[in-house]
């Protein structure tokens, strides 16, 4: 059946609206006071926005917007998480620079475009496999609107009372993984395009029809889509590779008629993918030596079999097994093998450590890709049994419309519950936006603007500052994810931040022990000690560890001298902030400029007499 693309466009528009929901809510909450900042969907987006701003400004691929240390011939920088995964940000930065769009608006617009394209491509894939445009629309909405629930996260946690509503539409975290999603699902669709056909006996000379001009083009496009995911997001490309390998294995084991041609075509795609991985491996070999520690790479061979995407995969396999026994589906049919490969993929990515002995934040597979693969497996399985239900008089068209409506409604439920969690911090970020714009104006004609250092007394505001202003910051929560600083330097910068804020060691230790100061826990012990979500070898902090770290800070603050008082150029604080005692020992502040609830001071270094 010919696809009716209007249904795909409807699904895409719903997903674009969901992507824009946080922004629309911020504008609604702020009203006439909205200053123009974007609403982030995830706290990590500030780092992505900062790197994007640097690229839009023409800084090199290996840049660090938080410290101002860019790659030069005199000062070469190692590869970072961002410089290796450059495809996504450059996809956004290049048109933004050409059209004069700021990083804040580029983040918002790119998220909506990525959501729309992903929904449209999933519609195309499901439509190709089922020939049912209504079901394809419903399937697209189910996969993407149900992404959080397929991960066991999101609004369902708060509604059921066992957790809180986080995260918001994880696949829409801009631009990682959002920009990789259209490429990932395009890759799966193109692979299906290669093997899609009725089961039939091989011709006598299969080589003549295996690599036709059309099939070669599809192979190249599939390899290009895979390569794009490689240079955009680690968890997406490794999932794509696991799925492709699983599909090839299913075809080899169950041998549908014409399987030799399928394996040849998949091998051709595999060769193209391997070519794309060669430069990736080269960049990875030049990564910062602190990158593995920051990314919490751990050694383990423990199985991991009960995450929600895996449970959905098991359910799909059971349904397919029942369908095969009931002769509703055919085991050796390529669509069945396609669904089986998708269902098995989450199990593979969550248990690859059984072979490699290494695990890297598996929660990202659960939230950012494995859940969507499991959802797609569920939708395609539904499409496979749809014809048999229709033969029994089941109203499949009405059911498709109902499923689409339910998925769209659930999307708005996800928006309502999960966006509210970040309302307060988004308002704070927007209130601080005029100060950031003022710093951008100050730095416009300053050739050394990237090396000017801002001491920002607000934690969320400092994290957000490089998305708007060109200056570096003394410390921020996401500073350590770039290659510009070592972990020891990152900790020392936080010591300096605490010192200038007038924090004493006793209050520092007390706030961490009470569980109120997650920022200090992250800064002093790393993200892996803050939560068990990121690290399979997680161990909770002990009071003894906290006391030792507080003592180290106390010794540092007590011995603070001119050698530790690094050059600071600007200070930003709220209007009611009064804790300037330690700053005033080392710096002179001018009268300051007031912008809403914030004031920016220019600093001049003055060692105490």
Coordinates of C-alpha atoms in Angstrom, one line a residue:
X1 CA 0.0 0.0 0.0
X2 CA 1.1 3.5 -0.7
X3 CA 2.0 5.5 2.4
X4 CA -0.2 8.4 3.2
X5 CA 2.5 10.8 4.4
X6 CA 0.0 13.2 5.9
X7 CA -0.3 10.8 8.8
X8 CA 3.5 10.8 9.3
X9 CA 3.4 14.6 9.3
X10 CA 0.7 14.6 11.9
X11 CA 2.9 12.4 14.1
X12 CA 5.9 14.6 13.5
X13 CA 4.0 17.8 14.4
X14 CA 2.9 16.2 17.7
X15 CA 6.5 15.3 18.5
X16 CA 7.7 18.8 17.6
X17 CA 5.0 20.3 19.9
X18 CA 6.2 18.0 22.7
X19 CA 9.8 19.2 22.1
X20 CA 8.7 22.8 22.3
X21 CA 6.5 22.3 25.4
X22 CA 9.2 23.3 27.9
X23 CA 10.0 26.5 26.0
X24 CA 6.3 27.4 25.7
X25 CA 5.8 26.8 29.4
X26 CA 8.7 29.0 30.3
X27 CA 7.4 31.8 28.2
X28 CA 4.0 31.3 29.8
X29 CA 5.4 31.4 33.3
X30 CA 7.6 34.4 32.7
X31 CA 5.1 36.3 30.6
X32 CA 6.3 39.8 29.8
X33 CA 9.4 39.3 32.0
X34 CA 10.8 36.6 29.7
X35 CA 14.3 37.6 28.7
X36 CA 14.8 35.2 25.8
X37 CA 16.7 32.3 27.3
X38 CA 15.9 28.7 26.2
X39 CA 14.3 26.2 28.6
X40 CA 16.4 23.2 29.0
X41 CA 15.0 19.7 29.2
X42 CA 17.9 18.2 31.0
X43 CA 20.7 19.7 33.2
X44 CA 23.4 18.4 30.9
X45 CA 22.1 20.6 28.0
X46 CA 24.1 23.5 29.4
X47 CA 27.3 21.8 28.4
X48 CA 26.0 21.0 24.9
X49 CA 24.7 24.6 24.5
X50 CA 28.1 26.0 25.6
X51 CA 30.0 23.9 23.1
X52 CA 27.5 24.8 20.4
X53 CA 28.0 28.5 21.2
X54 CA 31.7 28.1 20.7
X55 CA 31.3 26.4 17.3
X56 CA 28.9 29.1 16.2
X57 CA 31.5 31.7 17.2
X58 CA 34.1 30.0 15.0
X59 CA 36.2 28.4 17.7
X60 CA 38.0 25.1 16.8
X61 CA 36.5 21.7 17.2
X62 CA 38.7 21.0 20.2
X63 CA 37.5 23.9 22.4
X64 CA 36.6 24.2 26.1
X65 CA 34.0 27.0 26.6
X66 CA 34.3 26.8 30.4
X67 CA 38.1 27.5 30.6
X68 CA 38.6 29.2 27.3
X69 CA 41.4 26.8 26.3
X70 CA 41.2 26.2 22.6
X71 CA 43.3 23.9 20.4
X72 CA 46.2 25.8 18.9
X73 CA 49.6 24.9 17.4
X74 CA 51.2 26.3 20.6
X75 CA 48.7 24.7 23.0
X76 CA 47.3 21.5 21.5
X77 CA 44.3 20.1 23.3
X78 CA 43.4 16.4 23.7
X79 CA 40.2 15.0 22.3
X80 CA 37.1 15.4 24.6
X81 CA 33.7 13.8 24.6
X82 CA 32.5 16.8 22.6
X83 CA 35.3 17.0 20.0
X84 CA 34.9 13.3 19.2
X85 CA 31.1 13.5 19.0
X86 CA 31.2 16.6 16.7
X87 CA 28.7 15.7 14.0
X88 CA 25.6 16.6 15.9
X89 CA 26.7 20.0 17.1
X90 CA 28.2 21.0 13.8
X91 CA 24.9 20.0 12.1
X92 CA 23.3 22.7 14.3
X93 CA 26.1 25.2 14.5
X94 CA 26.8 25.6 10.7
X95 CA 23.3 26.7 9.7
X96 CA 23.0 28.7 12.9
X97 CA 26.2 30.7 12.1
X98 CA 25.1 31.1 8.5
X99 CA 21.7 32.5 9.5
X100 CA 22.8 34.5 12.5
X101 CA 20.9 32.3 15.0
X102 CA 22.1 32.4 18.6
X103 CA 23.0 29.2 20.5
X104 CA 19.9 29.5 22.7
X105 CA 17.5 29.6 19.8
X106 CA 19.5 27.0 17.9
X107 CA 19.0 24.6 20.8
X108 CA 15.3 25.1 20.7
X109 CA 14.8 24.9 17.0
X110 CA 17.1 21.9 16.4
X111 CA 15.3 20.0 19.1
X112 CA 11.9 20.5 17.4
X113 CA 13.3 19.6 13.9
X114 CA 15.0 16.5 15.2
X115 CA 11.8 15.3 16.9
X116 CA 9.8 16.0 13.8
X117 CA 12.2 14.1 11.5
X118 CA 12.5 11.2 13.9
X119 CA 8.7 10.7 14.0
X120 CA 8.5 10.9 10.3
X121 CA 11.3 8.3 9.7
X122 CA 9.7 5.9 12.2
X123 CA 6.4 6.4 10.4
X124 CA 8.2 5.5 7.1
X125 CA 9.8 2.4 8.6
X126 CA 6.7 1.0 10.2
X127 CA 4.6 1.9 7.2
X128 CA 7.0 0.0 4.9
X129 CA 6.8 -3.1 7.1
X130 CA 3.1 -3.1 7.6
X131 CA 1.6 -1.2 4.7
X132 CA -0.7 0.5 7.1
X133 CA -0.4 4.3 7.4
X134 CA -2.7 4.6 10.4
X135 CA -0.8 2.0 12.3
X136 CA 2.5 3.7 11.2
X137 CA 1.3 7.0 12.7
X138 CA 0.3 5.3 15.9
X139 CA 3.5 3.4 16.0
X140 CA 5.6 6.5 15.6
X141 CA 3.7 8.2 18.4
X142 CA 3.9 5.2 20.7
X143 CA 7.7 4.7 20.2
X144 CA 8.6 8.4 20.9
X145 CA 5.8 9.5 23.3
X146 CA 6.3 6.2 25.2
X147 CA 10.1 6.5 25.4
X148 CA 10.2 7.4 29.1
X149 CA 7.7 4.7 30.1
X150 CA 9.6 2.1 28.0
X151 CA 12.7 3.0 30.2
X152 CA 10.7 2.7 33.4
X153 CA 11.1 6.5 33.9
X154 CA 9.3 9.7 33.5
X155 CA 5.8 10.6 34.5
X156 CA 4.8 7.1 35.4
X157 CA 7.1 7.2 38.4
X158 CA 5.2 10.1 40.0
X159 CA 1.8 8.9 39.0
X160 CA 2.4 5.5 40.5
X161 CA 4.1 7.0 43.6
X162 CA 7.3 5.1 43.5
X163 CA 9.6 7.7 42.0
X164 CA 9.6 11.3 40.7
X165 CA 8.8 12.5 37.2
X166 CA 12.2 12.5 35.5
X167 CA 13.4 12.7 32.8
X168 CA 11.3 14.6 30.2
X169 CA 11.2 12.9 26.8
X170 CA 14.8 11.6 27.1
X171 CA 15.3 11.2 23.4
X172 CA 14.8 15.0 23.0
X173 CA 17.8 16.0 25.0
X174 CA 19.4 18.5 22.7
X175 CA 21.5 17.8 20.6
X176 CA 22.6 14.6 22.2
X177 CA 20.9 12.2 21.6
X178 CA 18.3 14.2 19.6
X179 CA 20.4 14.7 16.5
X180 CA 21.4 11.1 16.3
X181 CA 17.8 9.8 16.4
X182 CA 16.8 10.5 12.8
X183 CA 20.1 8.9 11.6
X184 CA 19.6 5.8 13.8
X185 CA 16.0 5.1 12.6
X186 CA 17.0 6.0 9.0
X187 CA 19.7 3.3 9.3
X188 CA 17.2 0.7 10.5
X189 CA 14.8 1.7 7.7
X190 CA 17.5 1.5 5.0
X191 CA 18.6 -1.9 6.2
X192 CA 15.0 -3.1 6.0
X193 CA 14.8 -1.6 2.5
X194 CA 17.8 -3.8 1.5
X195 CA 16.3 -7.1 2.7
X196 CA 12.6 -6.3 2.1
X197 CA 11.0 -8.6 -0.4
X198 CA 8.8 -11.8 -0.5
X199 CA 10.5 -15.0 0.5
X200 CA 11.6 -16.6 -2.8
X201 CA 14.2 -19.1 -4.1
X202 CA 17.6 -17.7 -5.1
X203 CA 18.2 -17.2 -8.8
X204 CA 21.0 -19.2 -10.4
X205 CA 23.3 -16.1 -10.5
X206 CA 22.4 -14.1 -7.4
X207 CA 25.5 -12.0 -7.7
X208 CA 24.1 -10.2 -10.7
X209 CA 21.1 -8.9 -8.7
X210 CA 22.7 -8.6 -5.3
X211 CA 24.6 -5.4 -5.9
X212 CA 22.4 -3.4 -8.2
X213 CA 22.9 0.3 -8.6
X214 CA 19.9 0.9 -6.3
X215 CA 21.1 -1.6 -3.6
X216 CA 24.6 -0.1 -3.6
X217 CA 23.1 3.4 -3.1
X218 CA 21.0 2.1 -0.2
X219 CA 24.1 0.4 1.3
X220 CA 26.1 3.7 1.1
X221 CA 23.3 5.7 2.6
X222 CA 22.9 3.2 5.5
X223 CA 26.7 3.3 6.1
X224 CA 26.5 7.1 6.1
X225 CA 23.6 7.2 8.5
X226 CA 25.5 4.8 10.8
X227 CA 28.7 6.9 10.6
X228 CA 26.7 10.0 11.5
X229 CA 25.6 8.3 14.7
X230 CA 29.2 7.3 15.4
X231 CA 30.3 10.9 15.5
X232 CA 27.2 12.1 17.4
X233 CA 26.5 9.7 20.3
X234 CA 28.3 6.7 21.6
X235 CA 25.3 4.9 23.0
X236 CA 23.3 5.2 19.8
X237 CA 26.0 3.9 17.4
X238 CA 26.9 1.0 19.6
X239 CA 23.2 0.1 19.8
X240 CA 23.0 0.4 16.0
X241 CA 26.0 -1.9 15.6
X242 CA 24.5 -4.4 18.1
X243 CA 21.2 -4.5 16.3
X244 CA 22.7 -4.9 12.8
X245 CA 24.9 -7.8 14.1
X246 CA 21.9 -9.4 15.7
X247 CA 19.8 -9.1 12.5
X248 CA 22.6 -10.7 10.5
X249 CA 22.8 -13.5 13.1
X250 CA 19.0 -14.1 12.9
X251 CA 19.1 -14.3 9.1
X252 CA 22.1 -16.7 9.3
X253 CA 20.5 -18.9 11.8
X254 CA 16.9 -19.1 10.4
X255 CA 17.9 -18.8 6.8
X256 CA 14.9 -17.3 5.0
X257 CA 14.9 -18.0 1.2
X258 CA 17.4 -15.7 -0.4
X259 CA 19.3 -15.3 2.8
X260 CA 22.7 -15.4 1.1
X261 CA 21.8 -12.2 -0.8
X262 CA 20.7 -10.6 2.5
X263 CA 24.0 -11.5 4.2
X264 CA 26.0 -10.1 1.3
X265 CA 24.1 -6.8 1.4
X266 CA 24.5 -6.6 5.2
X267 CA 28.2 -7.3 4.8
X268 CA 28.5 -4.5 2.4
X269 CA 26.8 -2.2 4.9
X270 CA 29.1 -3.5 7.5
X271 CA 32.2 -2.7 5.5
X272 CA 31.0 0.9 5.0
X273 CA 30.3 1.2 8.8
X274 CA 33.8 -0.1 9.6
X275 CA 35.3 2.5 7.3
X276 CA 33.4 5.2 9.3
X277 CA 34.8 3.7 12.5
X278 CA 38.4 4.1 11.5
X279 CA 38.7 7.9 12.0
X280 CA 36.6 7.5 15.2
X281 CA 39.1 5.0 16.6
X282 CA 41.9 7.5 15.8
X283 CA 40.2 10.3 17.6
X284 CA 39.3 8.1 20.5
X285 CA 43.0 7.1 20.9
X286 CA 43.9 10.8 21.4
X287 CA 41.3 11.4 24.1
X288 CA 42.1 13.1 27.3
X289 CA 43.5 10.7 29.9
X290 CA 40.9 11.9 32.4
X291 CA 38.0 11.1 30.0
X292 CA 37.6 7.5 31.1
X293 CA 37.4 8.5 34.8
X294 CA 34.9 11.3 34.1
X295 CA 32.7 8.9 32.0
X296 CA 32.8 6.3 34.9
X297 CA 34.2 3.4 32.9
X298 CA 34.2 0.4 35.3
X299 CA 35.5 -3.1 35.1
X300 CA 32.8 -5.8 35.6
X301 CA 31.3 -9.0 34.1
X302 CA 28.1 -8.9 36.1
X303 CA 25.0 -9.8 34.1
X304 CA 22.3 -7.1 33.8
X305 CA 19.1 -8.8 32.7
X306 CA 16.1 -7.1 34.3
X307 CA 16.0 -3.5 33.0
X308 CA 12.7 -2.3 31.6
X309 CA 13.7 -2.3 27.9
X310 CA 14.9 -5.9 28.3
X311 CA 11.6 -6.9 29.9
X312 CA 9.8 -5.3 27.0
X313 CA 12.1 -7.3 24.7
X314 CA 11.2 -10.5 26.5
X315 CA 7.5 -9.7 26.2
X316 CA 7.9 -9.2 22.4
X317 CA 9.7 -12.5 22.1
X318 CA 6.9 -14.3 23.9
X319 CA 4.2 -12.6 21.8
X320 CA 6.1 -13.6 18.6
X321 CA 6.5 -17.1 19.9
X322 CA 2.8 -17.4 20.5
X323 CA 2.1 -15.9 17.1
X324 CA 4.4 -18.4 15.5
X325 CA 2.7 -21.3 17.2
X326 CA -0.7 -19.9 16.3
X327 CA 0.5 -19.4 12.7
X328 CA -0.3 -15.7 12.8
X329 CA 3.3 -14.9 11.9
X330 CA 6.0 -16.9 10.1
X331 CA 9.3 -17.4 11.9
X332 CA 11.4 -17.3 8.7
X333 CA 9.7 -14.1 7.4
X334 CA 12.1 -11.3 7.3
X335 CA 9.8 -8.9 9.2
X336 CA 9.6 -11.5 12.1
X337 CA 13.4 -11.7 12.2
X338 CA 13.6 -7.9 12.1
X339 CA 11.3 -7.7 15.1
X340 CA 13.3 -10.5 16.9
X341 CA 16.6 -8.6 16.3
X342 CA 15.1 -5.4 17.8
X343 CA 13.8 -7.3 20.8
X344 CA 17.2 -8.9 21.5
X345 CA 19.2 -5.7 21.1
X346 CA 18.6 -4.3 24.6
X347 CA 19.7 -7.6 26.2
X348 CA 22.9 -7.4 24.1
X349 CA 23.8 -3.8 24.9
X350 CA 23.1 -4.2 28.6
X351 CA 25.3 -7.3 28.8
X352 CA 28.1 -6.6 26.4
X353 CA 30.4 -6.5 29.5
X354 CA 30.1 -10.2 29.8
X355 CA 32.5 -10.2 26.7
X356 CA 34.3 -6.9 27.0
X357 CA 34.6 -6.8 30.8
X358 CA 33.9 -3.1 30.8
X359 CA 30.7 -1.1 31.5
X360 CA 30.1 2.6 30.7
X361 CA 27.0 4.1 32.4
X362 CA 24.4 1.6 31.2
X363 CA 21.6 3.9 32.3
X364 CA 22.2 5.8 29.1
X365 CA 21.2 2.7 27.1
X366 CA 18.1 2.4 29.2
X367 CA 17.0 6.0 28.9
X368 CA 18.4 7.3 25.6
X369 CA 18.2 4.4 23.1
X370 CA 17.4 0.9 24.4
X371 CA 14.0 2.0 25.4
X372 CA 13.1 3.3 22.0
X373 CA 14.4 0.1 20.3
X374 CA 12.3 -2.0 22.6
X375 CA 9.3 0.3 21.8
X376 CA 9.9 -0.1 18.1
X377 CA 10.1 -3.9 18.5
X378 CA 6.7 -3.8 20.3
X379 CA 5.1 -1.7 17.5
X380 CA 6.5 -3.8 14.7
X381 CA 5.3 -7.0 16.4
X382 CA 1.9 -5.4 16.7
X383 CA 2.0 -4.7 13.0
X384 CA 2.8 -8.3 12.3
X385 CA -0.2 -9.7 14.1
X386 CA -2.5 -6.9 12.9
X387 CA -3.6 -8.8 9.7
X388 CA -4.6 -11.9 11.6
X389 CA -6.7 -9.8 14.0
X390 CA -8.3 -8.1 11.0
X391 CA -9.3 -11.5 9.6
X392 CA -11.1 -12.3 12.8
X393 CA -13.1 -9.1 12.6
X394 CA -11.1 -7.0 15.0
X395 CA -11.5 -3.2 14.1
X396 CA -7.9 -2.6 13.4
X397 CA -8.4 0.9 11.9
X398 CA -10.4 2.1 14.8
X399 CA -7.8 0.5 17.1
X400 CA -4.9 2.3 15.3
X401 CA -6.7 5.6 15.7
X402 CA -7.3 4.9 19.4
X403 CA -3.7 3.9 19.9
X404 CA -2.5 7.1 18.2
X405 CA -4.8 9.2 20.3
X406 CA -3.7 7.5 23.5
X407 CA 0.0 7.9 22.7
X408 CA -0.5 11.6 21.9
X409 CA -2.5 12.1 25.1
X410 CA 0.3 10.3 27.1
X411 CA 2.8 12.7 25.5
X412 CA 1.0 15.6 27.0
X413 CA 0.9 13.8 30.4
X414 CA 4.7 13.3 30.2
X415 CA 5.1 17.0 29.4
X416 CA 2.9 18.1 32.3
X417 CA 4.6 16.0 34.9
X418 CA 8.3 16.0 33.8
X419 CA 8.6 19.6 32.7
X420 CA 7.5 21.0 36.0
X421 CA 10.6 19.5 37.7
X422 CA 12.8 22.1 36.0
X423 CA 10.5 25.1 36.1
X424 CA 12.3 26.8 38.9
X425 CA 15.8 26.4 37.6
X426 CA 14.7 27.5 34.1
X427 CA 13.2 30.7 35.6
X428 CA 16.5 31.3 37.4
X429 CA 18.4 30.9 34.2
X430 CA 16.1 33.3 32.4
X431 CA 16.4 35.9 35.1
X432 CA 20.2 35.7 34.8
X433 CA 20.1 36.0 31.0
X434 CA 20.5 39.8 30.8
X435 CA 23.8 39.6 32.7
X436 CA 25.1 37.0 30.3
X437 CA 24.1 39.2 27.4
X438 CA 25.9 42.2 29.0
X439 CA 29.0 40.1 29.3
X440 CA 28.6 39.1 25.7
X441 CA 28.5 42.8 24.8
X442 CA 31.6 43.5 26.8
X443 CA 33.5 40.7 25.2
X444 CA 32.5 41.5 21.6
X445 CA 35.5 43.7 20.9
X446 CA 37.9 42.0 23.3
X447 CA 40.5 39.8 21.6
X448 CA 41.2 38.0 24.8
X449 CA 37.5 37.5 25.8
X450 CA 37.8 33.7 26.0
X451 CA 40.4 34.0 28.6
X452 CA 38.6 36.5 30.8
X453 CA 37.4 34.7 33.9
X454 CA 34.0 35.2 35.6
X455 CA 33.3 34.3 39.2
X456 CA 29.5 33.6 39.3
X457 CA 28.0 33.0 42.7
X458 CA 25.0 31.2 41.2
X459 CA 25.6 27.5 40.4
X460 CA 23.0 27.0 37.8
X461 CA 23.7 30.4 36.3
X462 CA 27.5 29.8 36.0
X463 CA 26.8 26.4 34.3
X464 CA 24.7 28.3 31.7
X465 CA 26.8 31.3 31.2
X466 CA 29.1 30.1 28.3
X467 CA 26.0 29.4 26.2
X468 CA 25.5 33.2 25.9
X469 CA 28.8 34.9 26.9
X470 CA 32.3 34.2 25.5
X471 CA 34.1 34.5 28.8
X472 CA 35.2 31.4 30.8
X473 CA 34.1 30.7 34.3
X474 CA 36.1 29.9 37.5
X475 CA 34.0 26.8 38.1
X476 CA 30.8 25.1 37.0
X477 CA 29.2 21.8 37.4
X478 CA 29.9 20.6 33.9
X479 CA 33.4 22.0 33.6
X480 CA 35.0 18.6 34.1
X481 CA 33.4 17.0 31.0
X482 CA 35.7 19.0 28.7
X483 CA 39.4 18.2 28.2
X484 CA 40.6 21.6 29.4
X485 CA 41.1 20.7 33.0
X486 CA 42.2 17.7 34.9
X487 CA 40.2 16.3 37.8
X488 CA 42.6 17.7 40.3
X489 CA 42.4 21.2 38.8
X490 CA 38.6 20.9 38.7
X491 CA 38.6 20.2 42.4
X492 CA 41.0 23.1 43.1
X493 CA 38.8 25.4 41.2
X494 CA 35.8 24.3 43.3
X495 CA 37.9 25.0 46.4
X496 CA 38.5 28.5 45.1
X497 CA 34.8 28.9 44.4
X498 CA 33.9 27.8 48.0
X499 CA 36.6 30.1 49.4
X500 CA 35.3 33.2 47.5
X501 CA 31.8 32.3 48.7
X502 CA 33.0 32.3 52.3
X503 CA 32.0 28.6 52.8
X504 CA 33.7 27.0 55.9
X505 CA 34.6 23.4 56.1
X506 CA 32.2 22.6 58.9
X507 CA 29.1 23.8 56.9
X508 CA 30.4 22.1 53.8
X509 CA 30.6 18.7 55.5
X510 CA 27.3 19.2 57.3
X511 CA 25.4 20.0 54.1
X512 CA 26.8 16.9 52.3
X513 CA 26.0 14.6 55.2
X514 CA 22.4 15.9 55.3
X515 CA 22.1 15.1 51.5
X516 CA 21.3 18.7 50.7
X517 CA 24.5 19.6 48.8
X518 CA 24.6 17.4 45.7
X519 CA 26.7 20.0 43.9
X520 CA 29.6 19.6 46.3
X521 CA 29.3 15.8 46.2
X522 CA 29.6 16.0 42.4
X523 CA 32.4 18.5 42.5
X524 CA 34.5 16.8 45.1
X525 CA 33.8 13.1 44.5
X526 CA 32.4 12.9 41.0
X527 CA 29.0 12.1 39.5
X528 CA 29.5 8.4 40.2
X529 CA 29.4 9.0 44.0
X530 CA 26.3 11.1 43.8
X531 CA 23.9 8.5 42.4
X532 CA 23.8 4.8 41.7
X533 CA 22.2 5.5 38.3
X534 CA 25.5 6.0 36.5
X535 CA 27.8 3.5 38.0
X536 CA 27.5 -0.3 38.4
X537 CA 30.1 -0.2 41.1
X538 CA 28.4 2.6 43.0
X539 CA 29.2 2.9 46.7
X540 CA 27.6 5.5 48.9
X541 CA 29.7 8.2 50.5
X542 CA 30.7 7.6 54.1
X543 CA 30.9 10.3 56.7
X544 CA 34.6 9.6 57.0
X545 CA 35.2 10.4 53.4
X546 CA 33.2 13.6 53.7
X547 CA 35.2 14.7 56.7
X548 CA 38.5 14.0 55.0
X549 CA 37.5 16.1 52.0
X550 CA 36.2 18.9 54.2
X551 CA 39.6 18.9 56.0
X552 CA 41.4 19.1 52.7
X553 CA 39.3 22.1 51.8
X554 CA 39.9 23.7 55.2
X555 CA 43.7 23.3 54.8
X556 CA 43.5 24.9 51.3
X557 CA 41.4 27.8 52.5
X558 CA 43.6 28.4 55.5
X559 CA 46.7 28.5 53.3
X560 CA 45.1 30.7 50.6
X561 CA 47.6 33.2 49.3
X562 CA 48.4 35.2 46.2
X563 CA 49.5 32.1 44.3
X564 CA 46.0 30.6 44.6
X565 CA 44.2 33.8 43.8
X566 CA 43.9 33.3 40.1
X567 CA 43.1 36.2 37.8
X568 CA 39.4 37.0 38.0
X569 CA 37.9 39.7 35.7
X570 CA 34.2 39.8 36.6
X571 CA 32.0 38.8 39.4
X572 CA 28.3 38.1 39.1
X573 CA 26.0 37.8 42.1
X574 CA 22.4 38.4 43.0
X575 CA 21.4 41.8 44.3
X576 CA 20.9 40.6 47.9
X577 CA 24.2 38.7 48.0
X578 CA 26.5 40.0 50.8
X579 CA 29.3 37.4 51.1
X580 CA 32.1 39.3 49.5
X581 CA 34.6 39.3 52.4
X582 CA 37.1 36.9 50.8
X583 CA 36.7 38.4 47.4
X584 CA 37.4 41.9 48.7
X585 CA 40.7 40.7 50.3
X586 CA 42.2 40.0 46.8
X587 CA 40.2 42.2 44.4
X588 CA 38.7 45.6 44.0
X589 CA 35.1 45.8 42.8
X590 CA 33.8 48.6 40.8
X591 CA 30.3 50.0 41.5
X592 CA 28.7 47.3 39.4
X593 CA 25.9 47.2 36.8
X594 CA 22.5 46.0 37.8
X595 CA 20.4 43.7 35.5
X596 CA 17.2 42.6 37.0
X597 CA 18.0 40.5 40.1
X598 CA 21.7 40.4 39.3
X599 CA 24.7 42.7 39.4
X600 CA 28.0 42.3 37.5
X601 CA 31.2 43.8 38.9
X602 CA 34.5 44.3 37.2
X603 CA 37.4 43.1 39.3
X604 CA 41.0 44.4 39.6
X605 CA 43.5 42.2 41.4
X606 CA 45.1 43.7 44.6
X607 CA 47.3 41.5 46.8
X608 CA 46.8 42.3 50.5
X609 CA 49.4 44.3 52.2

